[in-house]
Every structure is written in C-alpha cells, then in structure tokens.
C-alpha cells in the first residue's frame, strides 16, 4: 500500500469521530448522574443509620436511668442484697462515667 492509502486508512471518518465523541460525552453525563444518584442514596442510608444510633443511645440512657433510679441495695451484708442487680447498677454507673470522660 502507498503512504497515502495508509494515512487514509489511519484517519477515521467524520461519522466515526462524531460517534466516539458523542459516546464519550454520554458516558461522562451518565457518570455524573449515576454518581449523584448513589450519593443521594448513601445520604439517605447515613441519615437512617444516625437516627437508629440516636434511638439506641436514648434507649440505653433510659435503661441506665431506670437501673440507677431503682432502689438497689448495694450493701453485701444486707439480706436484700442482689448481686446481679448490683452489678447492673455498677456497670451502668461506670459506663455512664466513661461516656462523660470520668474514670
């Protein structure tokens, strides 16, 4: 083949060029739209998880307050002493202090 024929074969037609650029543009637009859709979905999931975590923290705090407000005998020599309840109150008190930066 002559050099002119090789150049002509190596140069794509205007239709091919237009198609390539058009498809590239469509791919970029699709990527932006898809990314935005995924970001919105992720934001919704994050919001639900945060709401769930806040509810869990509130329930945990209510449980601790219920335990702390109950009349638990902490004196081991008393006949009304209940080791299980005393441990629950002790752990609730310590985890509450740890959450607020106390030891």
PDB file of N, CA, C and O in Angstrom, residues 14-71:
ATOM      1  N   UNK A  14     -15.535  11.072   9.538  1.00  0.00           N
ATOM      2  CA  UNK A  14     -16.221  12.013  10.429  1.00  0.00           C
ATOM      3  C   UNK A  14     -17.344  11.343  11.232  1.00  0.00           C
ATOM      4  O   UNK A  14     -17.568  11.694  12.390  1.00  0.00           O
ATOM      5  N   UNK A  15     -18.029  10.389  10.651  1.00  0.00           N
ATOM      6  CA  UNK A  15     -19.082   9.679  11.384  1.00  0.00           C
ATOM      7  C   UNK A  15     -18.492   8.924  12.581  1.00  0.00           C
ATOM      8  O   UNK A  15     -19.051   8.956  13.682  1.00  0.00           O
ATOM      9  N   UNK A  16     -17.363   8.271  12.364  1.00  0.00           N
ATOM     10  CA  UNK A  16     -16.703   7.536  13.456  1.00  0.00           C
ATOM     11  C   UNK A  16     -16.237   8.524  14.519  1.00  0.00           C
ATOM     12  O   UNK A  16     -16.428   8.296  15.722  1.00  0.00           O
ATOM     13  N   UNK A  17     -15.636   9.625  14.124  1.00  0.00           N
ATOM     14  CA  UNK A  17     -15.182  10.642  15.089  1.00  0.00           C
ATOM     15  C   UNK A  17     -16.360  11.168  15.906  1.00  0.00           C
ATOM     16  O   UNK A  17     -16.295  11.260  17.138  1.00  0.00           O
ATOM     17  N   UNK A  18     -17.439  11.542  15.191  1.00  0.00           N
ATOM     18  CA  UNK A  18     -18.621  12.065  15.877  1.00  0.00           C
ATOM     19  C   UNK A  18     -19.179  11.027  16.858  1.00  0.00           C
ATOM     20  O   UNK A  18     -19.532  11.347  17.994  1.00  0.00           O
ATOM     21  N   UNK A  19     -19.243   9.781  16.427  1.00  0.00           N
ATOM     22  CA  UNK A  19     -19.769   8.707  17.278  1.00  0.00           C
ATOM     23  C   UNK A  19     -18.914   8.530  18.525  1.00  0.00           C
ATOM     24  O   UNK A  19     -19.441   8.393  19.632  1.00  0.00           O
ATOM     25  N   UNK A  20     -17.609   8.548  18.356  1.00  0.00           N
ATOM     26  CA  UNK A  20     -16.708   8.384  19.501  1.00  0.00           C
ATOM     27  C   UNK A  20     -16.889   9.509  20.509  1.00  0.00           C
ATOM     28  O   UNK A  20     -17.024   9.276  21.714  1.00  0.00           O
ATOM     29  N   UNK A  21     -16.893  10.768  20.023  1.00  0.00           N
ATOM     30  CA  UNK A  21     -17.036  11.919  20.920  1.00  0.00           C
ATOM     31  C   UNK A  21     -18.423  11.937  21.559  1.00  0.00           C
ATOM     32  O   UNK A  21     -18.575  12.247  22.747  1.00  0.00           O
ATOM     33  N   UNK A  22     -19.427  11.585  20.773  1.00  0.00           N
ATOM     34  CA  UNK A  22     -20.789  11.541  21.309  1.00  0.00           C
ATOM     35  C   UNK A  22     -20.921  10.505  22.415  1.00  0.00           C
ATOM     36  O   UNK A  22     -21.509  10.772  23.471  1.00  0.00           O
ATOM     37  N   UNK A  23     -20.363   9.321  22.185  1.00  0.00           N
ATOM     38  CA  UNK A  23     -20.424   8.273  23.206  1.00  0.00           C
ATOM     39  C   UNK A  23     -19.600   8.640  24.435  1.00  0.00           C
ATOM     40  O   UNK A  23     -20.007   8.346  25.566  1.00  0.00           O
ATOM     41  N   UNK A  24     -18.477   9.294  24.217  1.00  0.00           N
ATOM     42  CA  UNK A  24     -17.676   9.754  25.355  1.00  0.00           C
ATOM     43  C   UNK A  24     -18.478  10.754  26.185  1.00  0.00           C
ATOM     44  O   UNK A  24     -18.525  10.658  27.420  1.00  0.00           O
ATOM     45  N   UNK A  25     -19.123  11.702  25.515  1.00  0.00           N
ATOM     46  CA  UNK A  25     -19.959  12.687  26.215  1.00  0.00           C
ATOM     47  C   UNK A  25     -21.098  12.027  26.977  1.00  0.00           C
ATOM     48  O   UNK A  25     -21.372  12.373  28.124  1.00  0.00           O
ATOM     49  N   UNK A  26     -21.766  11.063  26.331  1.00  0.00           N
ATOM     50  CA  UNK A  26     -22.844  10.341  27.011  1.00  0.00           C
ATOM     51  C   UNK A  26     -22.326   9.593  28.240  1.00  0.00           C
ATOM     52  O   UNK A  26     -22.984   9.545  29.281  1.00  0.00           O
ATOM     53  N   UNK A  27     -21.144   9.012  28.125  1.00  0.00           N
ATOM     54  CA  UNK A  27     -20.554   8.300  29.264  1.00  0.00           C
ATOM     55  C   UNK A  27     -20.260   9.231  30.426  1.00  0.00           C
ATOM     56  O   UNK A  27     -20.495   8.896  31.589  1.00  0.00           O
ATOM     57  N   UNK A  28     -19.766  10.417  30.120  1.00  0.00           N
ATOM     58  CA  UNK A  28     -19.472  11.392  31.179  1.00  0.00           C
ATOM     59  C   UNK A  28     -20.762  11.841  31.858  1.00  0.00           C
ATOM     60  O   UNK A  28     -20.851  11.897  33.089  1.00  0.00           O
ATOM     61  N   UNK A  29     -21.787  12.155  31.053  1.00  0.00           N
ATOM     62  CA  UNK A  29     -23.075  12.571  31.621  1.00  0.00           C
ATOM     63  C   UNK A  29     -23.658  11.443  32.474  1.00  0.00           C
ATOM     64  O   UNK A  29     -24.122  11.677  33.596  1.00  0.00           O
ATOM     65  N   UNK A  30     -23.619  10.218  31.966  1.00  0.00           N
ATOM     66  CA  UNK A  30     -24.121   9.077  32.730  1.00  0.00           C
ATOM     67  C   UNK A  30     -23.368   8.947  34.062  1.00  0.00           C
ATOM     68  O   UNK A  30     -23.968   8.714  35.103  1.00  0.00           O
ATOM     69  N   UNK A  31     -22.063   9.126  34.007  1.00  0.00           N
ATOM     70  CA  UNK A  31     -21.260   9.016  35.232  1.00  0.00           C
ATOM     71  C   UNK A  31     -21.664  10.045  36.275  1.00  0.00           C
ATOM     72  O   UNK A  31     -21.806   9.718  37.460  1.00  0.00           O
ATOM     73  N   UNK A  32     -21.874  11.277  35.853  1.00  0.00           N
ATOM     74  CA  UNK A  32     -22.290  12.316  36.805  1.00  0.00           C
ATOM     75  C   UNK A  32     -23.667  12.016  37.392  1.00  0.00           C
ATOM     76  O   UNK A  32     -23.872  12.129  38.601  1.00  0.00           O
ATOM     77  N   UNK A  33     -24.605  11.625  36.536  1.00  0.00           N
ATOM     78  CA  UNK A  33     -25.959  11.334  37.019  1.00  0.00           C
ATOM     79  C   UNK A  33     -25.938  10.137  37.958  1.00  0.00           C
ATOM     80  O   UNK A  33     -26.558  10.159  39.031  1.00  0.00           O
ATOM     81  N   UNK A  34     -25.225   9.105  37.594  1.00  0.00           N
ATOM     82  CA  UNK A  34     -25.159   7.895  38.424  1.00  0.00           C
ATOM     83  C   UNK A  34     -24.498   8.193  39.773  1.00  0.00           C
ATOM     84  O   UNK A  34     -24.955   7.727  40.814  1.00  0.00           O
ATOM     85  N   UNK A  35     -23.443   8.991  39.748  1.00  0.00           N
ATOM     86  CA  UNK A  35     -22.756   9.357  40.991  1.00  0.00           C
ATOM     87  C   UNK A  35     -23.689  10.131  41.914  1.00  0.00           C
ATOM     88  O   UNK A  35     -23.735   9.899  43.121  1.00  0.00           O
ATOM     89  N   UNK A  36     -24.455  11.067  41.342  1.00  0.00           N
ATOM     90  CA  UNK A  36     -25.387  11.852  42.154  1.00  0.00           C
ATOM     91  C   UNK A  36     -26.464  10.951  42.753  1.00  0.00           C
ATOM     92  O   UNK A  36     -26.817  11.086  43.927  1.00  0.00           O
ATOM     93  N   UNK A  37     -26.973  10.014  41.963  1.00  0.00           N
ATOM     94  CA  UNK A  37     -27.985   9.080  42.458  1.00  0.00           C
ATOM     95  C   UNK A  37     -27.435   8.244  43.612  1.00  0.00           C
ATOM     96  O   UNK A  37     -28.094   8.079  44.645  1.00  0.00           O
ATOM     97  N   UNK A  38     -26.222   7.749  43.450  1.00  0.00           N
ATOM     98  CA  UNK A  38     -25.601   6.953  44.521  1.00  0.00           C
ATOM     99  C   UNK A  38     -25.356   7.795  45.761  1.00  0.00           C
ATOM    100  O   UNK A  38     -25.534   7.322  46.892  1.00  0.00           O
ATOM    101  N   UNK A  39     -24.942   9.049  45.580  1.00  0.00           N
ATOM    102  CA  UNK A  39     -24.681   9.932  46.725  1.00  0.00           C
ATOM    103  C   UNK A  39     -25.970  10.199  47.495  1.00  0.00           C
ATOM    104  O   UNK A  39     -25.971  10.208  48.730  1.00  0.00           O
ATOM    105  N   UNK A  40     -27.083  10.422  46.778  1.00  0.00           N
ATOM    106  CA  UNK A  40     -28.363  10.644  47.451  1.00  0.00           C
ATOM    107  C   UNK A  40     -28.799   9.403  48.223  1.00  0.00           C
ATOM    108  O   UNK A  40     -29.284   9.496  49.358  1.00  0.00           O
ATOM    109  N   UNK A  41     -28.612   8.249  47.615  1.00  0.00           N
ATOM    110  CA  UNK A  41     -28.985   7.000  48.281  1.00  0.00           C
ATOM    111  C   UNK A  41     -28.129   6.796  49.541  1.00  0.00           C
ATOM    112  O   UNK A  41     -28.634   6.421  50.594  1.00  0.00           O
ATOM    113  N   UNK A  42     -26.840   7.073  49.422  1.00  0.00           N
ATOM    114  CA  UNK A  42     -25.922   6.928  50.565  1.00  0.00           C
ATOM    115  C   UNK A  42     -26.280   7.913  51.673  1.00  0.00           C
ATOM    116  O   UNK A  42     -26.219   7.566  52.856  1.00  0.00           O
ATOM    117  N   UNK A  43     -26.659   9.133  51.309  1.00  0.00           N
ATOM    118  CA  UNK A  43     -27.047  10.123  52.318  1.00  0.00           C
ATOM    119  C   UNK A  43     -28.285   9.650  53.068  1.00  0.00           C
ATOM    120  O   UNK A  43     -28.382   9.814  54.291  1.00  0.00           O
ATOM    121  N   UNK A  44     -29.233   9.057  52.349  1.00  0.00           N
ATOM    122  CA  UNK A  44     -30.425   8.513  52.996  1.00  0.00           C
ATOM    123  C   UNK A  44     -30.082   7.383  53.954  1.00  0.00           C
ATOM    124  O   UNK A  44     -30.612   7.308  55.063  1.00  0.00           O
ATOM    125  N   UNK A  45     -29.177   6.515  53.532  1.00  0.00           N
ATOM    126  CA  UNK A  45     -28.752   5.410  54.410  1.00  0.00           C
ATOM    127  C   UNK A  45     -28.044   5.944  55.652  1.00  0.00           C
ATOM    128  O   UNK A  45     -28.284   5.466  56.761  1.00  0.00           O
ATOM    129  N   UNK A  46     -27.173   6.944  55.454  1.00  0.00           N
ATOM    130  CA  UNK A  46     -26.471   7.541  56.593  1.00  0.00           C
ATOM    131  C   UNK A  46     -27.440   8.179  57.569  1.00  0.00           C
ATOM    132  O   UNK A  46     -27.281   8.054  58.792  1.00  0.00           O
ATOM    133  N   UNK A  47     -28.447   8.868  57.040  1.00  0.00           N
ATOM    134  CA  UNK A  47     -29.438   9.512  57.904  1.00  0.00           C
ATOM    135  C   UNK A  47     -30.212   8.468  58.706  1.00  0.00           C
ATOM    136  O   UNK A  47     -30.440   8.644  59.915  1.00  0.00           O
ATOM    137  N   UNK A  48     -30.595   7.365  58.048  1.00  0.00           N
ATOM    138  CA  UNK A  48     -31.307   6.303  58.758  1.00  0.00           C
ATOM    139  C   UNK A  48     -30.429   5.668  59.833  1.00  0.00           C
ATOM    140  O   UNK A  48     -30.895   5.384  60.930  1.00  0.00           O
ATOM    141  N   UNK A  49     -29.169   5.435  59.509  1.00  0.00           N
ATOM    142  CA  UNK A  49     -28.256   4.839  60.495  1.00  0.00           C
ATOM    143  C   UNK A  49     -28.055   5.767  61.686  1.00  0.00           C
ATOM    144  O   UNK A  49     -27.992   5.317  62.828  1.00  0.00           O
ATOM    145  N   UNK A  50     -27.938   7.071  61.437  1.00  0.00           N
ATOM    146  CA  UNK A  50     -27.756   8.031  62.529  1.00  0.00           C
ATOM    147  C   UNK A  50     -29.002   8.079  63.404  1.00  0.00           C
ATOM    148  O   UNK A  50     -28.905   8.124  64.628  1.00  0.00           O
ATOM    149  N   UNK A  51     -30.172   8.026  62.775  1.00  0.00           N
ATOM    150  CA  UNK A  51     -31.420   8.033  63.536  1.00  0.00           C
ATOM    151  C   UNK A  51     -31.504   6.775  64.403  1.00  0.00           C
ATOM    152  O   UNK A  51     -31.899   6.829  65.569  1.00  0.00           O
ATOM    153  N   UNK A  52     -31.102   5.647  63.814  1.00  0.00           N
ATOM    154  CA  UNK A  52     -31.111   4.374  64.539  1.00  0.00           C
ATOM    155  C   UNK A  52     -30.131   4.414  65.724  1.00  0.00           C
ATOM    156  O   UNK A  52     -30.450   3.966  66.824  1.00  0.00           O
ATOM    157  N   UNK A  53     -28.942   4.982  65.487  1.00  0.00           N
ATOM    158  CA  UNK A  53     -27.944   5.080  66.556  1.00  0.00           C
ATOM    159  C   UNK A  53     -28.422   6.010  67.664  1.00  0.00           C
ATOM    160  O   UNK A  53     -28.224   5.724  68.855  1.00  0.00           O
ATOM    161  N   UNK A  54     -29.074   7.124  67.292  1.00  0.00           N
ATOM    162  CA  UNK A  54     -29.587   8.056  68.298  1.00  0.00           C
ATOM    163  C   UNK A  54     -30.671   7.384  69.139  1.00  0.00           C
ATOM    164  O   UNK A  54     -30.708   7.547  70.365  1.00  0.00           O
ATOM    165  N   UNK A  55     -31.529   6.618  68.497  1.00  0.00           N
ATOM    166  CA  UNK A  55     -32.578   5.902  69.226  1.00  0.00           C
ATOM    167  C   UNK A  55     -31.961   4.882  70.176  1.00  0.00           C
ATOM    168  O   UNK A  55     -32.384   4.743  71.323  1.00  0.00           O
ATOM    169  N   UNK A  56     -30.919   4.188  69.697  1.00  0.00           N
ATOM    170  CA  UNK A  56     -30.242   3.199  70.542  1.00  0.00           C
ATOM    171  C   UNK A  56     -29.600   3.880  71.757  1.00  0.00           C
ATOM    172  O   UNK A  56     -29.694   3.373  72.873  1.00  0.00           O
ATOM    173  N   UNK A  57     -28.941   5.036  71.522  1.00  0.00           N
ATOM    174  CA  UNK A  57     -28.326   5.767  72.642  1.00  0.00           C
ATOM    175  C   UNK A  57     -29.383   6.202  73.652  1.00  0.00           C
ATOM    176  O   UNK A  57     -29.173   6.109  74.863  1.00  0.00           O
ATOM    177  N   UNK A  58     -30.529   6.680  73.152  1.00  0.00           N
ATOM    178  CA  UNK A  58     -31.601   7.117  74.040  1.00  0.00           C
ATOM    179  C   UNK A  58     -32.138   5.943  74.858  1.00  0.00           C
ATOM    180  O   UNK A  58     -32.332   6.067  76.067  1.00  0.00           O
ATOM    181  N   UNK A  59     -32.366   4.800  74.201  1.00  0.00           N
ATOM    182  CA  UNK A  59     -32.858   3.621  74.922  1.00  0.00           C
ATOM    183  C   UNK A  59     -31.852   3.163  75.976  1.00  0.00           C
ATOM    184  O   UNK A  59     -32.229   2.774  77.074  1.00  0.00           O
ATOM    185  N   UNK A  60     -30.578   3.222  75.622  1.00  0.00           N
ATOM    186  CA  UNK A  60     -29.530   2.823  76.563  1.00  0.00           C
ATOM    187  C   UNK A  60     -29.510   3.758  77.774  1.00  0.00           C
ATOM    188  O   UNK A  60     -29.390   3.311  78.918  1.00  0.00           O
ATOM    189  N   UNK A  61     -29.645   5.054  77.518  1.00  0.00           N
ATOM    190  CA  UNK A  61     -29.655   6.029  78.610  1.00  0.00           C
ATOM    191  C   UNK A  61     -30.889   5.828  79.494  1.00  0.00           C
ATOM    192  O   UNK A  61     -30.799   5.903  80.721  1.00  0.00           O
ATOM    193  N   UNK A  62     -32.035   5.562  78.871  1.00  0.00           N
ATOM    194  CA  UNK A  62     -33.250   5.306  79.651  1.00  0.00           C
ATOM    195  C   UNK A  62     -33.084   4.058  80.504  1.00  0.00           C
ATOM    196  O   UNK A  62     -33.528   4.025  81.653  1.00  0.00           O
ATOM    197  N   UNK A  63     -32.455   3.032  79.944  1.00  0.00           N
ATOM    198  CA  UNK A  63     -32.225   1.798  80.707  1.00  0.00           C
ATOM    199  C   UNK A  63     -31.320   2.069  81.904  1.00  0.00           C
ATOM    200  O   UNK A  63     -31.591   1.625  83.023  1.00  0.00           O
ATOM    201  N   UNK A  64     -30.272   2.862  81.671  1.00  0.00           N
ATOM    202  CA  UNK A  64     -29.363   3.193  82.769  1.00  0.00           C
ATOM    203  C   UNK A  64     -30.078   3.983  83.852  1.00  0.00           C
ATOM    204  O   UNK A  64     -29.901   3.726  85.046  1.00  0.00           O
ATOM    205  N   UNK A  65     -30.896   4.950  83.432  1.00  0.00           N
ATOM    206  CA  UNK A  65     -31.627   5.755  84.411  1.00  0.00           C
ATOM    207  C   UNK A  65     -32.615   4.902  85.194  1.00  0.00           C
ATOM    208  O   UNK A  65     -32.781   5.089  86.403  1.00  0.00           O
ATOM    209  N   UNK A  66     -33.258   3.965  84.517  1.00  0.00           N
ATOM    210  CA  UNK A  66     -34.187   3.068  85.197  1.00  0.00           C
ATOM    211  C   UNK A  66     -33.463   2.253  86.263  1.00  0.00           C
ATOM    212  O   UNK A  66     -33.935   2.116  87.391  1.00  0.00           O
ATOM    213  N   UNK A  67     -32.282   1.759  85.891  1.00  0.00           N
ATOM    214  CA  UNK A  67     -31.493   0.971  86.853  1.00  0.00           C
ATOM    215  C   UNK A  67     -31.027   1.855  88.007  1.00  0.00           C
ATOM    216  O   UNK A  67     -31.135   1.503  89.176  1.00  0.00           O
ATOM    217  N   UNK A  68     -30.522   3.048  87.676  1.00  0.00           N
ATOM    218  CA  UNK A  68     -29.993   3.935  88.710  1.00  0.00           C
ATOM    219  C   UNK A  68     -31.089   4.464  89.624  1.00  0.00           C
ATOM    220  O   UNK A  68     -30.846   4.711  90.811  1.00  0.00           O
ATOM    221  N   UNK A  69     -32.303   4.647  89.106  1.00  0.00           N
ATOM    222  CA  UNK A  69     -33.397   5.167  89.912  1.00  0.00           C
ATOM    223  C   UNK A  69     -34.096   4.073  90.719  1.00  0.00           C
ATOM    224  O   UNK A  69     -34.913   4.383  91.578  1.00  0.00           O
ATOM    225  N   UNK A  70     -33.772   2.826  90.441  1.00  0.00           N
ATOM    226  CA  UNK A  70     -34.383   1.747  91.217  1.00  0.00           C
ATOM    227  C   UNK A  70     -33.688   1.665  92.568  1.00  0.00           C
ATOM    228  O   UNK A  70     -32.549   2.084  92.745  1.00  0.00           O
ATOM    229  N   UNK A  71     -34.380   1.152  93.535  1.00  0.00           N
ATOM    230  CA  UNK A  71     -33.828   1.044  94.887  1.00  0.00           C
ATOM    231  C   UNK A  71     -33.057  -0.271  95.008  1.00  0.00           C
ATOM    232  O   UNK A  71     -33.582  -1.264  95.477  1.00  0.00           O
TER     233      UNK A  71
END
